[in-house]
PDB file of C-alpha atoms and ligand atoms in Angstrom:
ATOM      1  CA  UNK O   1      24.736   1.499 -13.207  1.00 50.00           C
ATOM      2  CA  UNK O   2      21.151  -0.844 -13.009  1.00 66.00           C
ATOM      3  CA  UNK O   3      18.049   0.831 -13.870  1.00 90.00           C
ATOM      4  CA  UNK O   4      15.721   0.215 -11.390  1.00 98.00           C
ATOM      5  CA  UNK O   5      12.499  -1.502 -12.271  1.00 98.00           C
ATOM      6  CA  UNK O   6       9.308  -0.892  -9.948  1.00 98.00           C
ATOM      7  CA  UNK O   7       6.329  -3.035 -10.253  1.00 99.00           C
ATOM      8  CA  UNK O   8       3.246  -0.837  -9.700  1.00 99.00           C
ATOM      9  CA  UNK O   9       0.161  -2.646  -8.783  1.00 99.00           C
ATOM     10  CA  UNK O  10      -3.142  -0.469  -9.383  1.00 98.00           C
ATOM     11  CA  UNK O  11      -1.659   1.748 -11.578  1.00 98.00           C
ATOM     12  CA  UNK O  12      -4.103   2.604 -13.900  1.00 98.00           C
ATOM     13  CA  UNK O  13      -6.013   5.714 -11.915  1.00 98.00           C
ATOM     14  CA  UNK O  14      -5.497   7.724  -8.445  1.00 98.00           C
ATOM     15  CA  UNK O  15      -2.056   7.100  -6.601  1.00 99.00           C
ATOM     16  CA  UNK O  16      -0.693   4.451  -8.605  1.00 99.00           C
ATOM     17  CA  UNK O  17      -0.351   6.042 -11.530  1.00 98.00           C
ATOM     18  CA  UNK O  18       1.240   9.124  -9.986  1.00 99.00           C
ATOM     19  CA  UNK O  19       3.679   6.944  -8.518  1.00 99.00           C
ATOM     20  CA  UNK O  20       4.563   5.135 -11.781  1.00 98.00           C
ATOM     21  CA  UNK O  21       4.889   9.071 -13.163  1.00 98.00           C
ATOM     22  CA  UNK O  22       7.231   9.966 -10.488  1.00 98.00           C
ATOM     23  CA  UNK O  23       9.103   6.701 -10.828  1.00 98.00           C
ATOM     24  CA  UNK O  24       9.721   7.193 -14.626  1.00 98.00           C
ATOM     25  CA  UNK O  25      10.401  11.053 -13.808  1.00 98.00           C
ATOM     26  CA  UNK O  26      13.063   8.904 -11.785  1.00 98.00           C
ATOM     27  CA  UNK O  27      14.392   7.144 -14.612  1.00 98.00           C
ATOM     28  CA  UNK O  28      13.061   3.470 -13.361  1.00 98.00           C
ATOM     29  CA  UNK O  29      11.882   1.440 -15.620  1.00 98.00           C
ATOM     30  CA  UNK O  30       8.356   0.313 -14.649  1.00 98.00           C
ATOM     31  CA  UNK O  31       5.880  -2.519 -14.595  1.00 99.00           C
ATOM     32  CA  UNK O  32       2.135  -1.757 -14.371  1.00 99.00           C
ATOM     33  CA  UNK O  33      -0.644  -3.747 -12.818  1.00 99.00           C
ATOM     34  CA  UNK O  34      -4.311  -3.677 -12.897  1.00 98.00           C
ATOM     35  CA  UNK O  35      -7.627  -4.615 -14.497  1.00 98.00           C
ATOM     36  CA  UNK O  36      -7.887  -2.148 -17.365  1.00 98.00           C
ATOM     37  CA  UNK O  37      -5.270  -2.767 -20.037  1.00 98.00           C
ATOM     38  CA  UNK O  38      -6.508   0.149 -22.147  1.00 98.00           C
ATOM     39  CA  UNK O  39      -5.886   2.243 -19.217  1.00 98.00           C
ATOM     40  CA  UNK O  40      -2.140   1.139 -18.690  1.00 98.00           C
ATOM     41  CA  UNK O  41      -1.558   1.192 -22.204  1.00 98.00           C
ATOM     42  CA  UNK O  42      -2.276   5.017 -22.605  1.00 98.00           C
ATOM     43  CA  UNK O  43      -0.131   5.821 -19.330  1.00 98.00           C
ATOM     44  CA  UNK O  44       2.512   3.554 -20.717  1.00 98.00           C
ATOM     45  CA  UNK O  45       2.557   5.560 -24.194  1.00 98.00           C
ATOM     46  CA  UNK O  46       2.865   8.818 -22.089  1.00 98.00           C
ATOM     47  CA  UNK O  47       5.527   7.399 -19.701  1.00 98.00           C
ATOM     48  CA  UNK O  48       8.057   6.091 -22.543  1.00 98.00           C
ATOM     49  CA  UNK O  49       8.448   9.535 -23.939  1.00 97.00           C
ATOM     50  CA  UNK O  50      10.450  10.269 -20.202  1.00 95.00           C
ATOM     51  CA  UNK O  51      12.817   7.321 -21.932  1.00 97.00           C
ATOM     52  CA  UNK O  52      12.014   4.644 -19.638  1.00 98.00           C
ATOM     53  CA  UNK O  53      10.875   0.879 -20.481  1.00 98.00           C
ATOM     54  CA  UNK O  54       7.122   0.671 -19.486  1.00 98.00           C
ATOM     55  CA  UNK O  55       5.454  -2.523 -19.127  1.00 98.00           C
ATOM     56  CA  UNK O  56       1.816  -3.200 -18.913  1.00 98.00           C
ATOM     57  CA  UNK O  57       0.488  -6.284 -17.495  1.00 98.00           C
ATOM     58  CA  UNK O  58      -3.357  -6.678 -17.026  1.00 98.00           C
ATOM     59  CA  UNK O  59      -3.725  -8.947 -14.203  1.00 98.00           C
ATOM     60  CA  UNK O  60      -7.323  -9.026 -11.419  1.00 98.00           C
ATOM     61  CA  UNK O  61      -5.154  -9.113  -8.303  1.00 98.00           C
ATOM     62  CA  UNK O  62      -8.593 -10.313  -6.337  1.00 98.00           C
ATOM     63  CA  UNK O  63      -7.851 -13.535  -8.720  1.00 98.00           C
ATOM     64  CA  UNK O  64      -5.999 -16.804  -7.664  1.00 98.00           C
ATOM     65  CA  UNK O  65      -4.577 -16.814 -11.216  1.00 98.00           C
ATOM     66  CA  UNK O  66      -3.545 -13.673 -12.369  1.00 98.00           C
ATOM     67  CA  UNK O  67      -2.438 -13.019  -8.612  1.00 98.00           C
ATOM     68  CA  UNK O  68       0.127 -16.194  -9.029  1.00 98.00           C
ATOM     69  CA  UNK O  69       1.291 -14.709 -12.517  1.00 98.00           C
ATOM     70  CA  UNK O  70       2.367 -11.641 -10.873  1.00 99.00           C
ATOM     71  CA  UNK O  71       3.766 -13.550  -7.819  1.00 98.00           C
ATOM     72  CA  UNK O  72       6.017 -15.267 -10.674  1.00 98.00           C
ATOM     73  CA  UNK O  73       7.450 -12.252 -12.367  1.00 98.00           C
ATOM     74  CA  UNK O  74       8.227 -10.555  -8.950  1.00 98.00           C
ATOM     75  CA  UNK O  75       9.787 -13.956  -8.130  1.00 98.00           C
ATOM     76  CA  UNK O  76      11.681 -14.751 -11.090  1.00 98.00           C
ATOM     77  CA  UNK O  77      12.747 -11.263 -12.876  1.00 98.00           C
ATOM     78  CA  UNK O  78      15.853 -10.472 -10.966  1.00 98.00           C
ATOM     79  CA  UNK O  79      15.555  -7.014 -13.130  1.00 98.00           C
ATOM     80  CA  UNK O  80      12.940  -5.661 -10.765  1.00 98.00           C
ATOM     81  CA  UNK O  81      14.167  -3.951  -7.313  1.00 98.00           C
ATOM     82  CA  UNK O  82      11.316  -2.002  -6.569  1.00 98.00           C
ATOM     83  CA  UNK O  83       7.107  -3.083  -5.771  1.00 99.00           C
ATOM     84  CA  UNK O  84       4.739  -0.874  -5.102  1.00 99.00           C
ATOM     85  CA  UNK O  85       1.587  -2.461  -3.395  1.00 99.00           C
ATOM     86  CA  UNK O  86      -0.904   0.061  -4.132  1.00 98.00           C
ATOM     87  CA  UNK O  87      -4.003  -1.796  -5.733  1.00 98.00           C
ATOM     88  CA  UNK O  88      -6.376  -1.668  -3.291  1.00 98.00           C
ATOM     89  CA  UNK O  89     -10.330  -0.908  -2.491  1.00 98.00           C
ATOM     90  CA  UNK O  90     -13.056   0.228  -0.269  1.00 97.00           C
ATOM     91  CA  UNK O  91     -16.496   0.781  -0.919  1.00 91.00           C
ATOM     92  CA  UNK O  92     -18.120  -1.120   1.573  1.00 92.00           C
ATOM     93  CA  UNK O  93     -21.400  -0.056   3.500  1.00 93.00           C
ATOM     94  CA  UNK O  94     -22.371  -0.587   7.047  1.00 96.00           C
ATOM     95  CA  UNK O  95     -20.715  -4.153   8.374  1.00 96.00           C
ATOM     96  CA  UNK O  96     -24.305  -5.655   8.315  1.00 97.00           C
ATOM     97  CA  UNK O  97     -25.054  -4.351   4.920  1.00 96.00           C
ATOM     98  CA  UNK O  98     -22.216  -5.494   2.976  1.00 97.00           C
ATOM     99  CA  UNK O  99     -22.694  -8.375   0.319  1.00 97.00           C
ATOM    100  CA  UNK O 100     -20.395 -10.965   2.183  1.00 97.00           C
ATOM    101  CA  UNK O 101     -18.412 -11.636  -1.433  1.00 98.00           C
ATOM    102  CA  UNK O 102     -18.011  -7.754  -2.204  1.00 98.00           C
ATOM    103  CA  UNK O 103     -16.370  -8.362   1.702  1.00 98.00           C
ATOM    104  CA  UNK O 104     -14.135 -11.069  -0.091  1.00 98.00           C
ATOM    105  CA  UNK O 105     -13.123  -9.626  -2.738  1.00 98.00           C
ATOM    106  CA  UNK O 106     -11.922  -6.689  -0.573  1.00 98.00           C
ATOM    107  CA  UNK O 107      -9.865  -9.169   1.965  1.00 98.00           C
ATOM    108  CA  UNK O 108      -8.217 -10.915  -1.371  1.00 98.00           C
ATOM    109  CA  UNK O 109      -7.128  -7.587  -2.603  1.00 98.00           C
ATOM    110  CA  UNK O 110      -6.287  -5.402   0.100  1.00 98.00           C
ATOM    111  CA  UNK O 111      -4.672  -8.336   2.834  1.00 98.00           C
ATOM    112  CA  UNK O 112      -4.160 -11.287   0.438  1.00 98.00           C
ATOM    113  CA  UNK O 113      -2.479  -9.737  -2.453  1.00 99.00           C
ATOM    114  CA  UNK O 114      -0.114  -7.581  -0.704  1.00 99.00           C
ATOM    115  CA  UNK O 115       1.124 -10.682   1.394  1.00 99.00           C
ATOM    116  CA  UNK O 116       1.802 -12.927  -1.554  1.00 98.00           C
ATOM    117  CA  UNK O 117       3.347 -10.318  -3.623  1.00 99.00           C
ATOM    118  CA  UNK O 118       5.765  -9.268  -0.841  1.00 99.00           C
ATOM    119  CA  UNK O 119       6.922 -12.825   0.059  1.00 98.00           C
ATOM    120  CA  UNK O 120       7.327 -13.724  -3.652  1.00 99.00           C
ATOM    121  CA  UNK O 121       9.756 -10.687  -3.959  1.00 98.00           C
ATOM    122  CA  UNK O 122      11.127 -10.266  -0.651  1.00 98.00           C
ATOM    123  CA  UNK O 123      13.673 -13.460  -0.622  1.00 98.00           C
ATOM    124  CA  UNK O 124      15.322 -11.441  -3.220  1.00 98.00           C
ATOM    125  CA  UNK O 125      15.240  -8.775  -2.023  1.00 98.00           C
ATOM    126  CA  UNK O 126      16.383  -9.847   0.943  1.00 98.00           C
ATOM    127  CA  UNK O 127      19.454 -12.153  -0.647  1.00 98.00           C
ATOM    128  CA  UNK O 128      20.413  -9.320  -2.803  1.00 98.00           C
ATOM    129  CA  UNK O 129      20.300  -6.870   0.629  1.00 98.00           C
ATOM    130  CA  UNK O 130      18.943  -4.267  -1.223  1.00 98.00           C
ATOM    131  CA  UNK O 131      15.321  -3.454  -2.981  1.00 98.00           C
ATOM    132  CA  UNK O 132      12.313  -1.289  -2.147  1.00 98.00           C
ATOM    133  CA  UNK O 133       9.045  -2.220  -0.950  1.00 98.00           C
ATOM    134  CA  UNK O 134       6.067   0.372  -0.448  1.00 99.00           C
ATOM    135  CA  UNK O 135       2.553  -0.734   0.889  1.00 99.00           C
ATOM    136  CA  UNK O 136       0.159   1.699   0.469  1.00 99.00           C
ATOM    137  CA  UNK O 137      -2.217   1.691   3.299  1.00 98.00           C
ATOM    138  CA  UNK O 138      -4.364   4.284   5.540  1.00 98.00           C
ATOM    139  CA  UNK O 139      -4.792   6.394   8.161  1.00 98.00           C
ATOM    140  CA  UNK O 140      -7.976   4.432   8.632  1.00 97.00           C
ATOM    141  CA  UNK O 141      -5.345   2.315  10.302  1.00 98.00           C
ATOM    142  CA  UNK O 142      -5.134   4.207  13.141  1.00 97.00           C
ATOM    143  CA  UNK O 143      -8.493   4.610  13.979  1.00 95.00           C
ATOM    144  CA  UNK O 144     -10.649   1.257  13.379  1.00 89.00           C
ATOM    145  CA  UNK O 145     -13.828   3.082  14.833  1.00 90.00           C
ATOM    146  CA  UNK O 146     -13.778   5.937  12.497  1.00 84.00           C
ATOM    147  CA  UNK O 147     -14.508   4.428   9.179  1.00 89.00           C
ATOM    148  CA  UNK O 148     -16.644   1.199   7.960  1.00 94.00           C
ATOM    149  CA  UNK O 149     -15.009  -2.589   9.722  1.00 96.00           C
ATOM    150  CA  UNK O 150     -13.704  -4.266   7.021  1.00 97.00           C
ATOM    151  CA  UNK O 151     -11.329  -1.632   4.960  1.00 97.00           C
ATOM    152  CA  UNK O 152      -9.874  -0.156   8.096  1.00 97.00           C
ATOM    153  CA  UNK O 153      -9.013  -3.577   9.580  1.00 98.00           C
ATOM    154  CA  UNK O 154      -7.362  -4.460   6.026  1.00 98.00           C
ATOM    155  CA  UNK O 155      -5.422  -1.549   6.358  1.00 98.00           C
ATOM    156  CA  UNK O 156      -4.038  -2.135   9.657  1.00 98.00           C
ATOM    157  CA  UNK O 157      -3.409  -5.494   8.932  1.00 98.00           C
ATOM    158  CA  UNK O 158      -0.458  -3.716   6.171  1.00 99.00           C
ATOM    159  CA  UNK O 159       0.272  -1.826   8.409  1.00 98.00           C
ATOM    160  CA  UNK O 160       1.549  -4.396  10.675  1.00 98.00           C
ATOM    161  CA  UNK O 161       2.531  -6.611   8.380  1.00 98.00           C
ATOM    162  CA  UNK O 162       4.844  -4.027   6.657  1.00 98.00           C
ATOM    163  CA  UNK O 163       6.541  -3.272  10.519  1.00 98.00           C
ATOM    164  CA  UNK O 164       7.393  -6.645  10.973  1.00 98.00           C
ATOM    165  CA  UNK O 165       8.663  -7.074   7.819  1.00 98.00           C
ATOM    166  CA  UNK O 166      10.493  -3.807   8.339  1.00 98.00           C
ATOM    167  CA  UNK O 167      12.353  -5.615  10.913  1.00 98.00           C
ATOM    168  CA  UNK O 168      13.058  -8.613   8.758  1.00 98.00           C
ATOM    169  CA  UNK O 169      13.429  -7.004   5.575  1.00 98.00           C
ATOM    170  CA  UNK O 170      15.433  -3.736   7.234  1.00 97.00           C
ATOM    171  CA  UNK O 171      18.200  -5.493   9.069  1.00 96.00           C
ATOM    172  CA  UNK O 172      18.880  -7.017   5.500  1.00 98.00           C
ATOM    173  CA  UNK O 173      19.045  -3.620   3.701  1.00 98.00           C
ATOM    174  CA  UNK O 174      15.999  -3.594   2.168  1.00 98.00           C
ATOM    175  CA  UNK O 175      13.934  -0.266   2.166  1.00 98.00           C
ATOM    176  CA  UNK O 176      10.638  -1.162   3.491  1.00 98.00           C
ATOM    177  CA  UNK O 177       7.706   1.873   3.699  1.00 99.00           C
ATOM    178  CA  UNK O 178       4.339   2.558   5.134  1.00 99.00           C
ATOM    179  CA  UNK O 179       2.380   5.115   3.264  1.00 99.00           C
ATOM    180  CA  UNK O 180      -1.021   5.805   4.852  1.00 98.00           C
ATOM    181  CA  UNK O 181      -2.731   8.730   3.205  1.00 98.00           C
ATOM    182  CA  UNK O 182      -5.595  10.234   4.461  1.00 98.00           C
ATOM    183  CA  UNK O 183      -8.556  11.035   2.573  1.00 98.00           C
ATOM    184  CA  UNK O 184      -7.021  11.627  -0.727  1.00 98.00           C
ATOM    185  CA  UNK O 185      -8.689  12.670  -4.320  1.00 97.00           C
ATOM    186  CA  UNK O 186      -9.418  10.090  -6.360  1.00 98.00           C
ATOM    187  CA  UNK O 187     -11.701   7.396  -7.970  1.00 97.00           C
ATOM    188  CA  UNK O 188     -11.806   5.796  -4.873  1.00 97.00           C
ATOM    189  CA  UNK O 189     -14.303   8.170  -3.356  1.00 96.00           C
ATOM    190  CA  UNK O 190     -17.435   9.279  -5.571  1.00 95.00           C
ATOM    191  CA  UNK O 191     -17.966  12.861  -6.462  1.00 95.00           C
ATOM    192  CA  UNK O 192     -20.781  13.119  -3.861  1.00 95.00           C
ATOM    193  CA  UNK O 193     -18.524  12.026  -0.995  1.00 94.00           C
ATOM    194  CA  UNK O 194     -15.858  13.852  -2.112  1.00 96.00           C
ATOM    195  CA  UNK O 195     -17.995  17.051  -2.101  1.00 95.00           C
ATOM    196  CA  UNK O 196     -19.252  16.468   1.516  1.00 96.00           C
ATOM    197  CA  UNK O 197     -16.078  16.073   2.968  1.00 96.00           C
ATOM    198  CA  UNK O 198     -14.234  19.630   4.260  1.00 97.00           C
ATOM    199  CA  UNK O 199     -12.276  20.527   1.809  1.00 97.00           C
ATOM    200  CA  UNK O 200      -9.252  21.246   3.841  1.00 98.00           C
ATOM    201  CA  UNK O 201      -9.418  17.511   5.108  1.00 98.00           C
ATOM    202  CA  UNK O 202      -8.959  16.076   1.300  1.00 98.00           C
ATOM    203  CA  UNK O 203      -5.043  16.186  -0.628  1.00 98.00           C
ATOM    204  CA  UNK O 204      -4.505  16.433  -3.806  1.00 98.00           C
ATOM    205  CA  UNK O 205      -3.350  12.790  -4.928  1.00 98.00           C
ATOM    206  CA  UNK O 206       0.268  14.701  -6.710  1.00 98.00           C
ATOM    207  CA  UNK O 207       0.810  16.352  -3.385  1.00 98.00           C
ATOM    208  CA  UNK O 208      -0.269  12.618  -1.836  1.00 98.00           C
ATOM    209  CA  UNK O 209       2.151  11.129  -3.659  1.00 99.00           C
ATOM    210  CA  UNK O 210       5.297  13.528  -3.733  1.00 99.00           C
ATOM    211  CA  UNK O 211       4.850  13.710   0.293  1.00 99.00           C
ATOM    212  CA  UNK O 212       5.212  10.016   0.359  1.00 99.00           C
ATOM    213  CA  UNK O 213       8.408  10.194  -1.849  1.00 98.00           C
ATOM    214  CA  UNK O 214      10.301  12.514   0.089  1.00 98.00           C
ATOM    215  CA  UNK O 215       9.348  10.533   3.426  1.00 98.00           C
ATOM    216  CA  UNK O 216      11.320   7.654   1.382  1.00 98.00           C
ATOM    217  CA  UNK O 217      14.131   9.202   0.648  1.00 98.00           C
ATOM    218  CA  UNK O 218      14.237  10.608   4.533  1.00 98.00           C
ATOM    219  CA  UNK O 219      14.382   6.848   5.001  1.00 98.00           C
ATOM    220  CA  UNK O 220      11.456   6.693   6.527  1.00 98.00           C
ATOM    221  CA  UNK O 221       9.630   3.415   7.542  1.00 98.00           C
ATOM    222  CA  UNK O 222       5.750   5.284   8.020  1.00 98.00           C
ATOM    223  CA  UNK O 223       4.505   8.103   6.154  1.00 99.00           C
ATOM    224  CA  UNK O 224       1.787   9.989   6.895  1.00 99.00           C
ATOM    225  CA  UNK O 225       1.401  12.907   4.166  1.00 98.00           C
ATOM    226  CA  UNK O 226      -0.591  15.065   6.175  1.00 98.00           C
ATOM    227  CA  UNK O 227       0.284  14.947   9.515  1.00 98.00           C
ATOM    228  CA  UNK O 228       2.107  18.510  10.119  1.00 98.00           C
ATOM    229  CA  UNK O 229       4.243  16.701  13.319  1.00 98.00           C
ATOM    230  CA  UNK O 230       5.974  13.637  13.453  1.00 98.00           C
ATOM    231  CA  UNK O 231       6.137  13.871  17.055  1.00 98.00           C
ATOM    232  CA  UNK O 232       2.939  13.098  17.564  1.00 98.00           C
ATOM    233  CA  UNK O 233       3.635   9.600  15.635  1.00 98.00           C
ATOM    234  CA  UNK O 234       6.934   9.006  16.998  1.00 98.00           C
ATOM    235  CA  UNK O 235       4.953   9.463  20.868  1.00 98.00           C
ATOM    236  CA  UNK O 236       2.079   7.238  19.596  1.00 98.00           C
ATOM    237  CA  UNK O 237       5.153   4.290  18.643  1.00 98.00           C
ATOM    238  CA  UNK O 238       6.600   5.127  21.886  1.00 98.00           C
ATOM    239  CA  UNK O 239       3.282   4.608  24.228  1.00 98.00           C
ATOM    240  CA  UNK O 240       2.415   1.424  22.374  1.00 98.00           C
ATOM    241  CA  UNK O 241       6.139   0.277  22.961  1.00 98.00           C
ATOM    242  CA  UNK O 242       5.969   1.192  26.690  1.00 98.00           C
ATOM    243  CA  UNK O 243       3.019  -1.505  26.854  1.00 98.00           C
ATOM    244  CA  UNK O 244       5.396  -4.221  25.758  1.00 98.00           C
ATOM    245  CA  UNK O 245       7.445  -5.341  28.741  1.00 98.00           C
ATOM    246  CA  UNK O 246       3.769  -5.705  30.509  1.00 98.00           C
ATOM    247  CA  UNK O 247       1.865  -7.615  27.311  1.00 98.00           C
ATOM    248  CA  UNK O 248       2.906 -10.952  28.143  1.00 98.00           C
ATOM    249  CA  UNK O 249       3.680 -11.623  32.105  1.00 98.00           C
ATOM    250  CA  UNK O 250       2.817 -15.162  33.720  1.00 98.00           C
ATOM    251  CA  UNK O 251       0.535 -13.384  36.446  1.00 97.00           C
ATOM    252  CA  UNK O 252      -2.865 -12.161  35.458  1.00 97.00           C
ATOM    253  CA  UNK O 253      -3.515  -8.863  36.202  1.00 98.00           C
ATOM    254  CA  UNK O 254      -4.531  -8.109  39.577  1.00 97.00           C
ATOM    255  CA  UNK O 255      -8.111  -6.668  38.719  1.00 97.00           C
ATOM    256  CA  UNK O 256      -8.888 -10.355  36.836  1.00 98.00           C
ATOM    257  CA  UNK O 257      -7.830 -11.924  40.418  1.00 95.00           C
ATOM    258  CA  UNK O 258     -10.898 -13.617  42.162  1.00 84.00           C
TER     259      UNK O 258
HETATM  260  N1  NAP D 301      -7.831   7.902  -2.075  1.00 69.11           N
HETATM  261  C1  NAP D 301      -7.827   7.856  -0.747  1.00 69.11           C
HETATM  262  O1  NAP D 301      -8.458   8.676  -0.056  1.00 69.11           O
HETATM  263  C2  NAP D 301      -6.989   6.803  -0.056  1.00 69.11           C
HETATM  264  C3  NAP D 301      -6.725   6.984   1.310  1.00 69.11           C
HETATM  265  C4  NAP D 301      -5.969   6.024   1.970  1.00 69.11           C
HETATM  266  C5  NAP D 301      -5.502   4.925   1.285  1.00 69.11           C
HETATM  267  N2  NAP D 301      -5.788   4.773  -0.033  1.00 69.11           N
HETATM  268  C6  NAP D 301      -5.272   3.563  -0.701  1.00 69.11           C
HETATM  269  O2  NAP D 301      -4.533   3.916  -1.838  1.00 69.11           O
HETATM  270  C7  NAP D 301      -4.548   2.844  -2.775  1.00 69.11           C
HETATM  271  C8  NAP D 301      -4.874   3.396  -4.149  1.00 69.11           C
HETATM  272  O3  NAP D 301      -6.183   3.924  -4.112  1.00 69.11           O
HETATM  273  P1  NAP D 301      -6.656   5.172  -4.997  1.00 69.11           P
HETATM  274  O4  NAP D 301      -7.233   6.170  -4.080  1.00 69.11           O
HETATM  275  O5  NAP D 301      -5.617   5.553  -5.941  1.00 69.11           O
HETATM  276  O6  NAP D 301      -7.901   4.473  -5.729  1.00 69.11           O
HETATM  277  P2  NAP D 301      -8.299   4.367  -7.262  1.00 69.11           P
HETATM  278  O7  NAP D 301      -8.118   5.676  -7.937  1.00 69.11           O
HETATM  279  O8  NAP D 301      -9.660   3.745  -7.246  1.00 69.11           O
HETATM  280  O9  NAP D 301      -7.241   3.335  -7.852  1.00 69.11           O
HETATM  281  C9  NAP D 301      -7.243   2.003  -7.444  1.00 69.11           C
HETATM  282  C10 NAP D 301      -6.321   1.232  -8.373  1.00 69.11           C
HETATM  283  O10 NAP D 301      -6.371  -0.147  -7.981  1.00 69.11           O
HETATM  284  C11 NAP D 301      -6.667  -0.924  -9.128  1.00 69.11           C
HETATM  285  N3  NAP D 301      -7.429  -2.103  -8.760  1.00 69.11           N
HETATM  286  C12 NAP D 301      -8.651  -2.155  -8.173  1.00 69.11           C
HETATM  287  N4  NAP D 301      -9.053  -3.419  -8.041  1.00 69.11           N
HETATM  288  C13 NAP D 301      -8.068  -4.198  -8.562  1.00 69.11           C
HETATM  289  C14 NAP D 301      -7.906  -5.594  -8.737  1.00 69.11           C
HETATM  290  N5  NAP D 301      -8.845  -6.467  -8.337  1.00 69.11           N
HETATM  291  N6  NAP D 301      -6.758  -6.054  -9.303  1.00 69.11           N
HETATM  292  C15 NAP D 301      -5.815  -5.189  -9.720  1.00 69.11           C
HETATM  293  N7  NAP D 301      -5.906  -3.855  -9.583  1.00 69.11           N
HETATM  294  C16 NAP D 301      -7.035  -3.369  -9.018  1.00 69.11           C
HETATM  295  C17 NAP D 301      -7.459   0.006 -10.045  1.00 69.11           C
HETATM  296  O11 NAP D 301      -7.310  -0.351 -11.408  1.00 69.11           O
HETATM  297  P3  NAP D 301      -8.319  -1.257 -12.274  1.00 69.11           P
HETATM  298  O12 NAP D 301      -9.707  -0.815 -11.929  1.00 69.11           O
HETATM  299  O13 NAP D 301      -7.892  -0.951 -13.665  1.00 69.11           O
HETATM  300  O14 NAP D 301      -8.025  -2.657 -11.868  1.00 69.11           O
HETATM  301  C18 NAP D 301      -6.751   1.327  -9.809  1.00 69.11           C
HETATM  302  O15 NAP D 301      -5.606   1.420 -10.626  1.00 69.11           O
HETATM  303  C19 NAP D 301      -5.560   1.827  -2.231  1.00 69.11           C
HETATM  304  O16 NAP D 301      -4.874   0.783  -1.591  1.00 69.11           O
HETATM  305  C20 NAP D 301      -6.354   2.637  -1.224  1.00 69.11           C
HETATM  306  O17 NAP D 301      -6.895   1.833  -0.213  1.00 69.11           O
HETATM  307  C21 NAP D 301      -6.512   5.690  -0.728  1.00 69.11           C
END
């Protein structure tokens, strides 16, 4: 039988590297992405004492280059049937506050990246009709007016980028899978906005990440760790699909009638 190798971007801290744990605790072999090399290299010494192949690649994601380096290996390496789009940031302040390249920087990681590195691996994917592909976005997805502008809108951009390519990708036989934690502890947040949230609204990133695994192997094509019934996101699918058959009609709507 094929090993499975999963490329792991941001795997050097918080939910990345818990997934490239749980992968190797998997038996995959594993590719891991981000800035810090010295970071990756110490997970990577831990994770090939599981027995799996572990390699690091130091790569700025938020880069032209180093993005189209990783683009190539996810193209090219027809050993790797599994990518992980995790690398991602926030940080911003208030919309009218927020150095417009720090704004940038956040777009070329969070949107960019993940769009790139899915269509450089998804024709294979998609030819081979069979592969995994996991975008890690937010619940910040689901409500734009709870959060800061730019980092929510990111998120729901993955989010709807990964259904429609659910629908592409999933009629093919790929497995494609949104994961949108909620407020989850790690590096991400600082200590001081860690400690001011309610402690019962903040997951532990191992129970973040071993929630998002089982929804995977359930099959299924959103995750939300923490929400206790899936009813309520199966109704929310359900009332924006009722909108549909009324979206696009060749009759304005009678209140927009002079
Ligand atoms: N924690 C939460 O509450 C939460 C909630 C919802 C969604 N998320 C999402 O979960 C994902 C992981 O976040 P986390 O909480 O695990 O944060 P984290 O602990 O700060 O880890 C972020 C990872 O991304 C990497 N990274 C950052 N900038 C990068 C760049 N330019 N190029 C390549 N890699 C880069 C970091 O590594 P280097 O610094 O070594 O590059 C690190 O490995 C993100 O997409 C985040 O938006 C987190």
């Amino acid at each position: 039988m094929t090993k499975d190798t999963i490329l792991i971007t941001g795997a050097s801290d918080g939910i990345g590297a818990v997934y490239a744990d749980r992968f190797a605790k998997r038996g995959a072999n594993l590719i891991l992405v981000a800035r810090r090399a010295e970071r990756l290299e110490a997970l990577a010494a831990s994770l090939r004492e599981t027995g799996v192949a572990v390699e690091v690649i130091a790569a700025d994601l938020s880069k032209a280059d180093d993005l189209a380096r990783i683009e190539a290996r996810l193209r090219d390496d027809d050993a790797i049937t599994g990518l992980i789009n995790n690398a991602g940031i926030a940080g911003e302040q208030a919309f009218t506050q927020t150095d417009p390249a720090y704004l940038t920087g956040l777009i070329d990681l969070n949107i960019l990246a993940v769009t790139r590195l899915s269509r450089a691996v998804a024709p294979r994917f998609a030819a081979k009709g069979a592969g995994t592909l996991i975008n890690i976005t937010s619940v910040t997805a689901l409500m734009p007016d709870g959060f800061t502008a730019v980092y929510p809108a990111s998120k729901a951009y993955v989010l709807a980028f990964t259904e429609a390519l659910q629908v592409e990708l999933g009629a093919k036989g790929v497995k494609v899978q949104a994961v949108l934690p909620g407020i989850t502890r790690t590096a991400i947040w600082t200590a001081e906005q860690i400690a001011n949230i309610p402690a019962a609204m903040v997951m532990d990133v191992e129970v973040m990440v071993d929630a998002a695994l089982a929804g995977l192997d359930m099959g299924e094509p959103i995750t939300i760790p923490a929400l206790p019934d899936n009813a309520d996101l199966d109704a929310y699918l359900a009332a924006r699909a009722a909108l549909r058959p009324n979206l696009s009609l060749k009759d304005a709507a009678a209140r927009y009638r002079a």
